[in-house]
Amino acid sequence: ALKGEHLQPVGAFKIRGAYTAISRLSPAEREAGVITYSSGNHGQAVAYAAARLGTRAIVVMPDHAPAIKVEGVKRHGGEVRMGGPTSATRRAKAEAIAQADGLTIIPPFDDLNVIAGQATCTLEILEQAPDVETLLVPVGGGGLLAGACVVVAALKPDIRVIGVEPTGAAKLTAAMAAGSPVSLEETLSIADGLLPLAIGGLTFPIIRPILRETIQVDDAQITAAVRVLSLECGVSAEPSGAATSAALLAGAVRPSGPTVAIVSGGNVDPTLFQQLVHA
């Protein structure tokens, strides 16, 4: 089964964490506004949630962010600032603006309120598919996976939780081997939402004791999954959202029972999407 987070209002699961975090701010904090640093989907989610909760939102985005994601932030009412090539440069710029303007930072994944919001995705999975035995979750910074691990640990600890990440951005694999987050020198993948250099310092300790295994998928496998999801399932997934399906289609995971793969988002440039589907 697929959990279709591409159907969310901002086209990705990120609305869960962003709305939860902003809704828990004090009136004074909301009055001042919020800021985040994001490759795209989290930025759109913060802009969307902020608009509905009556607060200003600034999103510091990568210089190379897909145009569809930049336009999405603006369409939802957010202010876009370009913040350089890496997550570190974007975070530094966001922190400087937050300090100068008195804004609250809503991190993309390493925040307990954000993790709590992302956990609602897995809560819904257990409500809709209570017999699930294997759960595949895409891994960027680990917010969605940490939320899944919290729910599984509390409600159904026998579920086999599998993290799926690009071969060119295997930060969770590195962290599991080292026993703590490891910062990669660079990350490269068509899955632009899964490219943090390191797993989160808050997310990793939540993930580590629950995670059963980590699977890596390459860009060719991700592209094939985008194509299959579109042509055979009618699902328009962005590459990051197709990673879990890629692991299944490539045979990297062999389910022994009911299995759910989270399709985390569908915000992909239309031209790129057509190229992937008809590759």
mmCIF file with all atom_site columns, C-alpha atoms in Angstrom, residues 32-109:
data_model
loop_
_atom_site.group_PDB
_atom_site.id
_atom_site.type_symbol
_atom_site.label_atom_id
_atom_site.label_alt_id
_atom_site.label_comp_id
_atom_site.label_asym_id
_atom_site.label_entity_id
_atom_site.label_seq_id
_atom_site.pdbx_PDB_ins_code
_atom_site.Cartn_x
_atom_site.Cartn_y
_atom_site.Cartn_z
_atom_site.occupancy
_atom_site.B_iso_or_equiv
_atom_site.pdbx_formal_charge
_atom_site.auth_seq_id
_atom_site.auth_comp_id
_atom_site.auth_asym_id
_atom_site.auth_atom_id
_atom_site.pdbx_PDB_model_num
ATOM 1  C CA . ALA A 1 32  ? 6.645  38.541 15.367 1.00 0.00 ? 32  ALA A CA 1
ATOM 2  C CA . GLY A 1 33  ? 6.713  35.889 12.646 1.00 0.00 ? 33  GLY A CA 1
ATOM 3  C CA . VAL A 1 34  ? 8.643  32.755 11.711 1.00 0.00 ? 34  VAL A CA 1
ATOM 4  C CA . ILE A 1 35  ? 11.554 31.816 9.500  1.00 0.00 ? 35  ILE A CA 1
ATOM 5  C CA . THR A 1 36  ? 12.954 28.570 8.131  1.00 0.00 ? 36  THR A CA 1
ATOM 6  C CA . TYR A 1 37  ? 15.644 27.251 5.814  1.00 0.00 ? 37  TYR A CA 1
ATOM 7  C CA . SER A 1 38  ? 14.483 24.660 3.303  1.00 0.00 ? 38  SER A CA 1
ATOM 8  C CA . SER A 1 39  ? 15.126 22.968 -0.025 1.00 0.00 ? 39  SER A CA 1
ATOM 9  C CA . GLY A 1 40  ? 11.471 23.468 -0.819 1.00 0.00 ? 40  GLY A CA 1
ATOM 10 C CA . ASN A 1 41  ? 8.695  21.370 0.673  1.00 0.00 ? 41  ASN A CA 1
ATOM 11 C CA . HIS A 1 42  ? 9.220  22.438 4.289  1.00 0.00 ? 42  HIS A CA 1
ATOM 12 C CA . GLY A 1 43  ? 9.436  26.041 3.135  1.00 0.00 ? 43  GLY A CA 1
ATOM 13 C CA . GLN A 1 44  ? 6.114  25.757 1.337  1.00 0.00 ? 44  GLN A CA 1
ATOM 14 C CA . ALA A 1 45  ? 4.587  24.101 4.392  1.00 0.00 ? 45  ALA A CA 1
ATOM 15 C CA . VAL A 1 46  ? 5.791  26.857 6.723  1.00 0.00 ? 46  VAL A CA 1
ATOM 16 C CA . ALA A 1 47  ? 4.435  29.529 4.350  1.00 0.00 ? 47  ALA A CA 1
ATOM 17 C CA . TYR A 1 48  ? 1.075  27.726 4.088  1.00 0.00 ? 48  TYR A CA 1
ATOM 18 C CA . ALA A 1 49  ? 0.709  27.113 7.830  1.00 0.00 ? 49  ALA A CA 1
ATOM 19 C CA . ALA A 1 50  ? 1.841  30.623 8.731  1.00 0.00 ? 50  ALA A CA 1
ATOM 20 C CA . ALA A 1 51  ? -0.713 32.192 6.398  1.00 0.00 ? 51  ALA A CA 1
ATOM 21 C CA . ARG A 1 52  ? -3.512 30.195 8.009  1.00 0.00 ? 52  ARG A CA 1
ATOM 22 C CA . LEU A 1 53  ? -2.305 30.959 11.517 1.00 0.00 ? 53  LEU A CA 1
ATOM 23 C CA . GLY A 1 54  ? -1.945 34.671 10.805 1.00 0.00 ? 54  GLY A CA 1
ATOM 24 C CA . THR A 1 55  ? 1.814  35.070 10.985 1.00 0.00 ? 55  THR A CA 1
ATOM 25 C CA . ARG A 1 56  ? 4.605  36.251 8.688  1.00 0.00 ? 56  ARG A CA 1
ATOM 26 C CA . ALA A 1 57  ? 6.948  33.648 7.186  1.00 0.00 ? 57  ALA A CA 1
ATOM 27 C CA . ILE A 1 58  ? 10.386 34.010 5.618  1.00 0.00 ? 58  ILE A CA 1
ATOM 28 C CA . VAL A 1 59  ? 11.922 31.024 3.838  1.00 0.00 ? 59  VAL A CA 1
ATOM 29 C CA . VAL A 1 60  ? 15.661 30.895 3.144  1.00 0.00 ? 60  VAL A CA 1
ATOM 30 C CA . MET A 1 61  ? 16.071 28.634 0.108  1.00 0.00 ? 61  MET A CA 1
ATOM 31 C CA . PRO A 1 62  ? 18.988 27.119 -1.839 1.00 0.00 ? 62  PRO A CA 1
ATOM 32 C CA . ASP A 1 63  ? 20.303 29.069 -4.795 1.00 0.00 ? 63  ASP A CA 1
ATOM 33 C CA . HIS A 1 64  ? 19.550 25.962 -6.890 1.00 0.00 ? 64  HIS A CA 1
ATOM 34 C CA . ALA A 1 65  ? 16.048 25.327 -5.513 1.00 0.00 ? 65  ALA A CA 1
ATOM 35 C CA . PRO A 1 66  ? 13.584 24.041 -8.139 1.00 0.00 ? 66  PRO A CA 1
ATOM 36 C CA . ALA A 1 67  ? 11.531 26.931 -9.516 1.00 0.00 ? 67  ALA A CA 1
ATOM 37 C CA . ILE A 1 68  ? 8.280  25.109 -8.709 1.00 0.00 ? 68  ILE A CA 1
ATOM 38 C CA . LYS A 1 69  ? 9.228  25.082 -5.021 1.00 0.00 ? 69  LYS A CA 1
ATOM 39 C CA . VAL A 1 70  ? 10.285 28.752 -4.952 1.00 0.00 ? 70  VAL A CA 1
ATOM 40 C CA . GLU A 1 71  ? 7.025  29.702 -6.646 1.00 0.00 ? 71  GLU A CA 1
ATOM 41 C CA . GLY A 1 72  ? 5.133  27.477 -4.219 1.00 0.00 ? 72  GLY A CA 1
ATOM 42 C CA . VAL A 1 73  ? 6.509  29.349 -1.207 1.00 0.00 ? 73  VAL A CA 1
ATOM 43 C CA . LYS A 1 74  ? 5.525  32.684 -2.758 1.00 0.00 ? 74  LYS A CA 1
ATOM 44 C CA . ARG A 1 75  ? 2.091  31.409 -3.754 1.00 0.00 ? 75  ARG A CA 1
ATOM 45 C CA . HIS A 1 76  ? 1.398  30.372 -0.186 1.00 0.00 ? 76  HIS A CA 1
ATOM 46 C CA . GLY A 1 77  ? 2.345  33.816 1.104  1.00 0.00 ? 77  GLY A CA 1
ATOM 47 C CA . GLY A 1 78  ? 5.955  33.310 2.176  1.00 0.00 ? 78  GLY A CA 1
ATOM 48 C CA . GLU A 1 79  ? 8.873  35.670 1.595  1.00 0.00 ? 79  GLU A CA 1
ATOM 49 C CA . VAL A 1 80  ? 11.808 33.995 -0.198 1.00 0.00 ? 80  VAL A CA 1
ATOM 50 C CA . ARG A 1 81  ? 15.448 34.804 0.523  1.00 0.00 ? 81  ARG A CA 1
ATOM 51 C CA . MET A 1 82  ? 18.237 32.941 -1.261 1.00 0.00 ? 82  MET A CA 1
ATOM 52 C CA . GLY A 1 83  ? 20.751 31.476 1.144  1.00 0.00 ? 83  GLY A CA 1
ATOM 53 C CA . GLY A 1 84  ? 23.648 29.898 -0.711 1.00 0.00 ? 84  GLY A CA 1
ATOM 54 C CA . PRO A 1 85  ? 24.483 26.363 -1.769 1.00 0.00 ? 85  PRO A CA 1
ATOM 55 C CA . THR A 1 86  ? 24.401 24.380 1.474  1.00 0.00 ? 86  THR A CA 1
ATOM 56 C CA . SER A 1 87  ? 22.096 23.743 4.402  1.00 0.00 ? 87  SER A CA 1
ATOM 57 C CA . ALA A 1 88  ? 24.759 25.256 6.676  1.00 0.00 ? 88  ALA A CA 1
ATOM 58 C CA . THR A 1 89  ? 24.839 28.554 4.772  1.00 0.00 ? 89  THR A CA 1
ATOM 59 C CA . ARG A 1 90  ? 21.034 28.698 4.665  1.00 0.00 ? 90  ARG A CA 1
ATOM 60 C CA . ARG A 1 91  ? 20.746 27.951 8.362  1.00 0.00 ? 91  ARG A CA 1
ATOM 61 C CA . ALA A 1 92  ? 23.328 30.643 9.193  1.00 0.00 ? 92  ALA A CA 1
ATOM 62 C CA . LYS A 1 93  ? 21.436 33.206 7.126  1.00 0.00 ? 93  LYS A CA 1
ATOM 63 C CA . ALA A 1 94  ? 18.115 32.235 8.734  1.00 0.00 ? 94  ALA A CA 1
ATOM 64 C CA . GLU A 1 95  ? 19.612 32.510 12.223 1.00 0.00 ? 95  GLU A CA 1
ATOM 65 C CA . ALA A 1 96  ? 21.019 35.962 11.427 1.00 0.00 ? 96  ALA A CA 1
ATOM 66 C CA . ILE A 1 97  ? 17.656 37.197 10.108 1.00 0.00 ? 97  ILE A CA 1
ATOM 67 C CA . ALA A 1 98  ? 15.824 35.647 13.054 1.00 0.00 ? 98  ALA A CA 1
ATOM 68 C CA . GLN A 1 99  ? 18.144 37.408 15.476 1.00 0.00 ? 99  GLN A CA 1
ATOM 69 C CA . ALA A 1 100 ? 17.781 40.763 13.699 1.00 0.00 ? 100 ALA A CA 1
ATOM 70 C CA . ASP A 1 101 ? 13.994 40.620 13.272 1.00 0.00 ? 101 ASP A CA 1
ATOM 71 C CA . GLY A 1 102 ? 12.968 38.683 16.395 1.00 0.00 ? 102 GLY A CA 1
ATOM 72 C CA . LEU A 1 103 ? 11.591 35.740 14.423 1.00 0.00 ? 103 LEU A CA 1
ATOM 73 C CA . THR A 1 104 ? 11.130 32.140 15.594 1.00 0.00 ? 104 THR A CA 1
ATOM 74 C CA . ILE A 1 105 ? 12.994 29.487 13.598 1.00 0.00 ? 105 ILE A CA 1
ATOM 75 C CA . ILE A 1 106 ? 10.944 26.483 12.483 1.00 0.00 ? 106 ILE A CA 1
ATOM 76 C CA . PRO A 1 107 ? 13.638 23.891 11.619 1.00 0.00 ? 107 PRO A CA 1
ATOM 77 C CA . PRO A 1 108 ? 13.041 21.484 8.710  1.00 0.00 ? 108 PRO A CA 1
ATOM 78 C CA . PHE A 1 109 ? 13.375 18.350 10.852 1.00 0.00 ? 109 PHE A CA 1
#
